Amino acid sequence: MTHIPVPRSARGLAVELSGQNVQDDRVHLLQAREIHAINAALAAGRPLLVRGEPGVGKSQLARAAAKALGRAFVKHVIDSHTESRDLMWSFDAVKRLAEAQLAGALRDDLVKARADLAVCRFLHPGPLWWAFNWASAEAQATLAEAACPSKPDGGDWRQGCVLLLDEIDKAEAEVPNGLLEVLGAREFTPIGHDRPVRAEDAPPLVIITTNEERVLPDAFLRRCLVLHLSLPEEETALIAFLIARGRAHFPQANVALLRKAAEMLHADRASAVHRQIRPYPGQAEYLDLLRAVLGMAPDLRNQKKMLSAIRDYTLRKQVDALTPP
């Protein structure tokens, strides 16, 4: 599939995911505006930068896009230690040193020892390598005895890949700047290789998320399409938004329970916004609240009681939020 069909229903496109853990979100509702942004990024051949507060569904959107497109999903979470090279390849210097010491102690055949210590034998493909050219990355991983990415939703890399670079704002400016040429040229040459790794056949869809903790370079922003995700601000719209997601994730739940939880979240979120107590409770906290209640109470009456009992643990995570304004 080269693009995602836009649903006629205002509810959006429900994409079912394979939950690996109990707390995993099993369903993601792709809205029409999100699908348009994904399709536009595919057509333009540009990365899609998804902006928004934590817990609004940025990372889940990338995985849902991969499932809807039938593509393999590759994820890499960026942190303060990430360098741009890490996204292309990593070099296992420790293993090479250990084998060099062993070779020096046991072997007299220098030619064979040099071949065994060739740089390419210790080169692990990074997420961009897998996204650009899965077959090449797989061959390199076999040579270096490195692991392949898991494919939680069974996507086919022959249809292309969706690469999620999560939380790029955690990295230094060198990382987004270092990605400009690679993403623009869709190729890079790993150390120890004389041929570049190129994005062939179906170019990857690169989705990059930011929680807005750090300003991104202007040159990087110009080379991305940008999708802003946010929760509705108006009470009725926010409650309807949350109920729709609650029904998608927990179809067995009573609508009255979903509404009560949504009303609680709206009240606590409005208080947190007014008092500037971050992080604001959002969609992730709403789903956690429902997941906990449904797992702890068997009937609607007890479920409603349990909402109030565990509200402080799910919706009011900062100490200041426990004190009324």
Short mmCIF file of C-alpha atoms in Angstrom, two decimals:
data_model
loop_
_atom_site.label_atom_id
_atom_site.label_comp_id
_atom_site.label_asym_id
_atom_site.label_seq_id
_atom_site.Cartn_x
_atom_site.Cartn_y
_atom_site.Cartn_z
CA MET A 1 0.00 0.00 0.00
CA THR A 2 1.46 3.37 -1.03
CA HIS A 3 -0.85 5.46 1.12
CA ILE A 4 -3.51 5.13 3.82
CA PRO A 5 -7.13 5.55 2.67
CA VAL A 6 -8.89 8.39 4.48
CA PRO A 7 -11.96 7.05 6.34
CA ARG A 8 -15.35 8.61 5.81
CA SER A 9 -16.26 8.12 9.46
CA ALA A 10 -15.54 11.04 11.79
CA ARG A 11 -14.43 8.45 14.37
CA GLY A 12 -11.30 7.78 12.37
CA LEU A 13 -9.50 4.62 11.26
CA ALA A 14 -9.12 2.10 14.11
CA VAL A 15 -5.79 0.28 13.73
CA GLU A 16 -5.41 -2.84 15.87
CA LEU A 17 -1.92 -3.46 17.23
CA SER A 18 -0.34 -6.53 18.78
CA GLY A 19 0.12 -5.67 22.46
CA GLN A 20 3.39 -7.09 23.81
CA ASN A 21 2.69 -6.02 27.40
CA VAL A 22 -0.44 -5.64 29.50
CA GLN A 23 -0.10 -1.86 29.46
CA ASP A 24 0.32 -1.61 25.67
CA ASP A 25 -2.32 0.30 23.76
CA ARG A 26 -3.93 -2.27 21.48
CA VAL A 27 -5.79 0.19 19.24
CA HIS A 28 -4.91 3.54 17.72
CA LEU A 29 -7.48 5.80 16.11
CA LEU A 30 -5.95 7.55 13.12
CA GLN A 31 -7.86 10.76 12.41
CA ALA A 32 -8.26 12.15 8.89
CA ARG A 33 -5.80 15.02 9.50
CA GLU A 34 -3.19 12.55 10.76
CA ILE A 35 -3.66 10.32 7.71
CA HIS A 36 -3.36 13.33 5.39
CA ALA A 37 -0.07 14.27 7.09
CA ILE A 38 1.30 10.72 6.77
CA ASN A 39 0.29 10.47 3.11
CA ALA A 40 1.76 13.90 2.37
CA ALA A 41 5.09 12.91 3.94
CA LEU A 42 5.14 9.74 1.84
CA ALA A 43 4.39 11.65 -1.35
CA ALA A 44 6.87 14.45 -0.63
CA GLY A 45 9.61 12.08 0.49
CA ARG A 46 10.12 14.12 3.66
CA PRO A 47 10.27 13.13 7.34
CA LEU A 48 7.15 13.81 9.38
CA LEU A 49 7.89 15.68 12.61
CA VAL A 50 5.13 15.09 15.15
CA ARG A 51 4.93 17.71 17.90
CA GLY A 52 2.90 17.64 21.10
CA GLU A 53 2.90 17.11 24.84
CA PRO A 54 3.84 13.68 26.29
CA GLY A 55 1.09 11.07 26.27
CA VAL A 56 -0.88 12.49 23.35
CA GLY A 57 -0.15 9.50 21.08
CA LYS A 58 2.83 10.60 18.97
CA SER A 59 4.80 7.35 19.17
CA GLN A 60 1.70 5.19 18.77
CA LEU A 61 0.81 7.10 15.60
CA ALA A 62 4.03 5.90 13.93
CA ARG A 63 3.35 2.27 14.77
CA ALA A 64 -0.26 2.57 13.60
CA ALA A 65 0.97 4.07 10.32
CA ALA A 66 3.28 1.08 9.80
CA LYS A 67 0.43 -1.35 10.47
CA ALA A 68 -1.99 0.50 8.18
CA LEU A 69 0.62 0.57 5.38
CA GLY A 70 1.69 -3.06 5.87
CA ARG A 71 5.28 -1.93 6.45
CA ALA A 72 7.93 -3.09 8.88
CA PHE A 73 8.21 -0.90 11.97
CA VAL A 74 11.60 0.18 13.33
CA LYS A 75 11.81 2.23 16.53
CA HIS A 76 14.71 4.05 18.16
CA VAL A 77 14.36 6.13 21.32
CA ILE A 78 16.80 9.03 21.37
CA ASP A 79 18.47 10.21 24.57
CA SER A 80 21.07 12.77 25.62
CA HIS A 81 23.92 10.39 24.72
CA THR A 82 22.72 9.69 21.17
CA GLU A 83 24.96 10.76 18.29
CA SER A 84 23.82 11.00 14.69
CA ARG A 85 26.19 8.16 13.72
CA ASP A 86 24.40 5.85 16.17
CA LEU A 87 21.31 6.09 13.98
CA MET A 88 23.28 4.68 11.04
CA TRP A 89 25.62 2.15 12.65
CA SER A 90 27.48 1.33 15.85
CA PHE A 91 30.92 -0.22 16.22
CA ASP A 92 31.52 -2.90 18.86
CA ALA A 93 35.04 -1.89 19.88
CA VAL A 94 34.99 -3.99 23.06
CA LYS A 95 34.33 -7.23 21.20
CA ARG A 96 36.97 -6.43 18.59
CA LEU A 97 39.57 -5.73 21.28
CA ALA A 98 38.77 -9.01 23.02
CA GLU A 99 39.12 -10.97 19.78
CA ALA A 100 42.33 -9.13 18.92
CA GLN A 101 43.85 -10.10 22.24
CA LEU A 102 42.74 -13.69 21.77
CA ALA A 103 44.11 -13.78 18.23
CA GLY A 104 47.45 -12.42 19.38
CA ALA A 105 47.73 -15.09 22.03
CA LEU A 106 46.64 -18.08 19.96
CA ARG A 107 47.40 -17.49 16.28
CA ASP A 108 50.46 -17.36 14.14
CA ASP A 109 48.50 -16.76 10.91
CA LEU A 110 48.47 -12.93 10.66
CA VAL A 111 46.54 -12.89 7.37
CA LYS A 112 43.66 -14.88 8.87
CA ALA A 113 43.81 -12.82 12.06
CA ARG A 114 43.47 -9.56 10.11
CA ALA A 115 40.49 -10.92 8.17
CA ASP A 116 38.80 -12.01 11.38
CA LEU A 117 39.36 -8.55 12.86
CA ALA A 118 38.04 -6.61 9.86
CA VAL A 119 35.97 -3.60 10.92
CA CYS A 120 32.86 -4.83 9.11
CA ARG A 121 32.66 -7.89 11.39
CA PHE A 122 31.95 -5.62 14.37
CA LEU A 123 29.59 -3.14 12.74
CA HIS A 124 25.97 -3.25 13.93
CA PRO A 125 23.34 -1.73 11.62
CA GLY A 126 21.45 1.19 13.14
CA PRO A 127 17.78 2.08 12.65
CA LEU A 128 18.41 4.15 9.50
CA TRP A 129 20.28 1.23 7.92
CA TRP A 130 17.32 -1.09 8.55
CA ALA A 131 14.85 1.50 7.27
CA PHE A 132 16.85 2.31 4.12
CA ASN A 133 17.81 -1.19 3.07
CA TRP A 134 16.56 -4.09 5.18
CA ALA A 135 18.29 -6.80 3.11
CA SER A 136 21.67 -5.07 3.42
CA ALA A 137 21.18 -4.52 7.17
CA GLU A 138 20.18 -8.15 7.65
CA ALA A 139 23.31 -9.35 5.87
CA GLN A 140 25.45 -7.04 8.00
CA ALA A 141 23.72 -8.15 11.20
CA THR A 142 24.42 -11.78 10.32
CA LEU A 143 28.09 -10.99 9.72
CA ALA A 144 28.40 -9.09 13.01
CA GLU A 145 26.16 -11.49 14.96
CA ALA A 146 23.84 -8.59 15.80
CA ALA A 147 20.11 -8.74 16.54
CA CYS A 148 17.40 -7.84 14.04
CA PRO A 149 14.56 -5.47 14.99
CA SER A 150 11.41 -7.10 16.25
CA LYS A 151 8.32 -6.71 14.08
CA PRO A 152 5.46 -6.60 16.61
CA ASP A 153 2.70 -6.20 14.04
CA GLY A 154 4.09 -8.46 11.32
CA GLY A 155 4.89 -5.77 8.77
CA ASP A 156 6.69 -6.73 5.56
CA TRP A 157 9.95 -4.84 4.94
CA ARG A 158 9.50 -5.51 1.20
CA GLN A 159 6.62 -3.01 1.37
CA GLY A 160 8.99 -0.51 2.96
CA CYS A 161 9.66 0.57 6.52
CA VAL A 162 8.30 3.12 8.94
CA LEU A 163 11.11 4.43 11.13
CA LEU A 164 10.24 6.11 14.43
CA LEU A 165 12.94 8.36 15.90
CA ASP A 166 11.37 9.07 19.25
CA GLU A 167 12.00 12.18 21.37
CA ILE A 168 14.60 13.93 19.22
CA ASP A 169 14.44 16.94 21.54
CA LYS A 170 16.39 14.88 24.11
CA ALA A 171 19.50 15.00 21.87
CA GLU A 172 22.02 17.72 21.27
CA ALA A 173 21.64 19.89 18.15
CA GLU A 174 24.28 17.75 16.41
CA VAL A 175 21.76 14.93 15.99
CA PRO A 176 19.07 16.72 13.93
CA ASN A 177 21.78 18.60 12.04
CA GLY A 178 23.60 15.34 11.34
CA LEU A 179 20.42 13.82 9.91
CA LEU A 180 19.91 16.54 7.29
CA GLU A 181 22.27 15.16 4.65
CA VAL A 182 21.45 11.51 5.30
CA LEU A 183 17.68 11.99 5.06
CA GLY A 184 18.05 14.32 2.08
CA ALA A 185 20.36 12.04 0.08
CA ARG A 186 18.75 8.83 1.40
CA GLU A 187 22.14 7.20 1.59
CA PHE A 188 25.24 6.92 3.77
CA THR A 189 28.48 4.93 3.68
CA PRO A 190 29.26 2.93 6.83
CA ILE A 191 32.83 2.70 8.09
CA GLY A 192 34.64 -0.23 6.54
CA HIS A 193 32.35 -0.26 3.49
CA ASP A 194 33.21 1.05 0.04
CA ARG A 195 29.59 1.19 -1.16
CA PRO A 196 26.85 3.36 0.30
CA VAL A 197 23.67 2.05 1.88
CA ARG A 198 20.84 3.46 -0.23
CA ALA A 199 17.09 3.66 0.21
CA GLU A 200 15.89 1.56 -2.70
CA ASP A 201 12.49 0.38 -3.91
CA ALA A 202 9.99 1.77 -1.33
CA PRO A 203 11.64 4.74 0.45
CA PRO A 204 11.09 4.71 4.22
CA LEU A 205 8.58 6.85 6.03
CA VAL A 206 10.54 8.56 8.81
CA ILE A 207 8.45 9.83 11.72
CA ILE A 208 10.23 11.94 14.32
CA THR A 209 8.65 13.00 17.60
CA THR A 210 9.38 15.87 19.95
CA ASN A 211 7.97 16.82 23.35
CA GLU A 212 9.16 20.40 22.75
CA GLU A 213 11.76 20.22 25.53
CA ARG A 214 14.40 21.75 23.25
CA VAL A 215 14.18 24.05 20.21
CA LEU A 216 15.04 22.23 16.99
CA PRO A 217 17.30 23.85 14.35
CA ASP A 218 15.48 25.87 11.68
CA ALA A 219 17.30 24.02 8.89
CA PHE A 220 15.95 20.73 10.23
CA LEU A 221 12.39 22.02 10.51
CA ARG A 222 12.46 23.25 6.90
CA ARG A 223 13.17 19.73 5.70
CA CYS A 224 10.28 18.15 7.58
CA LEU A 225 6.53 18.13 7.31
CA VAL A 226 5.09 18.98 10.73
CA LEU A 227 2.02 17.55 12.45
CA HIS A 228 0.87 19.10 15.74
CA LEU A 229 -1.04 16.75 18.04
CA SER A 230 -3.02 18.16 20.94
CA LEU A 231 -6.05 17.38 23.05
CA PRO A 232 -9.22 19.44 22.54
CA GLU A 233 -9.38 22.39 24.94
CA GLU A 234 -13.16 22.77 25.19
CA GLU A 235 -14.74 20.48 27.82
CA THR A 236 -17.41 18.81 25.66
CA ALA A 237 -14.97 18.15 22.82
CA LEU A 238 -12.32 16.75 25.18
CA ILE A 239 -14.77 14.41 26.89
CA ALA A 240 -16.08 13.15 23.53
CA PHE A 241 -12.49 12.68 22.31
CA LEU A 242 -11.57 10.60 25.37
CA ILE A 243 -14.75 8.52 25.32
CA ALA A 244 -14.10 7.58 21.67
CA ARG A 245 -10.63 6.35 22.59
CA GLY A 246 -11.92 4.58 25.66
CA ARG A 247 -14.47 2.70 23.55
CA ALA A 248 -11.80 1.73 21.04
CA HIS A 249 -9.45 0.37 23.71
CA PHE A 250 -12.03 -1.11 26.08
CA PRO A 251 -15.13 -2.05 24.06
CA GLN A 252 -16.52 -4.00 27.02
CA ALA A 253 -16.51 -0.95 29.31
CA ASN A 254 -19.74 0.84 30.21
CA VAL A 255 -20.05 4.24 28.51
CA ALA A 256 -21.06 5.82 31.81
CA LEU A 257 -17.71 4.71 33.27
CA LEU A 258 -15.83 6.12 30.28
CA ARG A 259 -17.64 9.44 30.68
CA LYS A 260 -17.03 9.64 34.43
CA ALA A 261 -13.30 9.01 33.91
CA ALA A 262 -13.20 11.62 31.13
CA GLU A 263 -14.92 14.20 33.34
CA MET A 264 -12.36 13.53 36.08
CA LEU A 265 -9.50 13.96 33.66
CA HIS A 266 -10.93 17.21 32.31
CA ALA A 267 -11.26 18.63 35.84
CA ASP A 268 -7.74 17.62 36.89
CA ARG A 269 -6.24 18.71 33.58
CA ALA A 270 -7.91 22.12 33.75
CA SER A 271 -6.58 22.56 37.30
CA ALA A 272 -3.07 21.51 36.25
CA VAL A 273 -3.10 23.89 33.27
CA HIS A 274 -4.36 26.76 35.42
CA ARG A 275 -1.67 26.14 38.04
CA GLN A 276 1.01 25.23 35.49
CA ILE A 277 1.66 21.85 37.10
CA ARG A 278 3.36 19.71 34.46
CA PRO A 279 3.04 17.17 33.02
CA TYR A 280 -0.64 17.77 32.39
CA PRO A 281 -2.74 14.59 32.63
CA GLY A 282 -3.82 13.49 29.17
CA GLN A 283 -4.84 10.57 27.01
CA ALA A 284 -2.20 8.20 28.40
CA GLU A 285 -3.34 8.83 31.99
CA TYR A 286 -7.00 8.41 31.00
CA LEU A 287 -6.31 5.00 29.49
CA ASP A 288 -4.20 3.94 32.49
CA LEU A 289 -7.03 4.94 34.83
CA LEU A 290 -9.53 2.84 32.89
CA ARG A 291 -7.13 -0.08 32.56
CA ALA A 292 -6.57 -0.15 36.30
CA VAL A 293 -10.24 0.19 37.21
CA LEU A 294 -11.40 -2.50 34.80
CA GLY A 295 -8.71 -4.83 36.12
CA MET A 296 -9.61 -4.24 39.78
CA ALA A 297 -13.41 -4.02 39.91
CA PRO A 298 -15.86 -6.52 38.36
CA ASP A 299 -19.04 -4.41 38.09
CA LEU A 300 -20.00 -0.85 37.18
CA ARG A 301 -20.90 0.23 40.72
CA ASN A 302 -17.52 -0.79 42.11
CA GLN A 303 -15.73 0.51 39.02
CA LYS A 304 -17.14 4.01 39.62
CA LYS A 305 -16.02 3.86 43.26
CA MET A 306 -12.59 2.71 42.18
CA LEU A 307 -12.23 5.71 39.85
CA SER A 308 -12.21 8.06 42.83
CA ALA A 309 -10.03 5.72 44.88
CA ILE A 310 -7.16 5.62 42.40
CA ARG A 311 -7.58 9.08 40.86
CA ASP A 312 -4.63 10.49 42.79
CA TYR A 313 -2.28 7.81 41.44
CA THR A 314 -3.13 8.28 37.78
CA LEU A 315 -4.32 11.84 37.18
CA ARG A 316 -2.52 13.78 39.94
CA LYS A 317 1.09 12.71 39.69
CA GLN A 318 2.72 15.88 41.04
CA VAL A 319 2.60 16.63 44.77
CA ASP A 320 1.16 20.10 44.14
CA ALA A 321 -1.75 18.60 42.21
CA LEU A 322 -2.95 16.77 45.35
CA THR A 323 -3.64 20.10 47.07
CA PRO A 324 -6.79 21.97 45.95
CA PRO A 325 -6.04 25.44 44.46
#
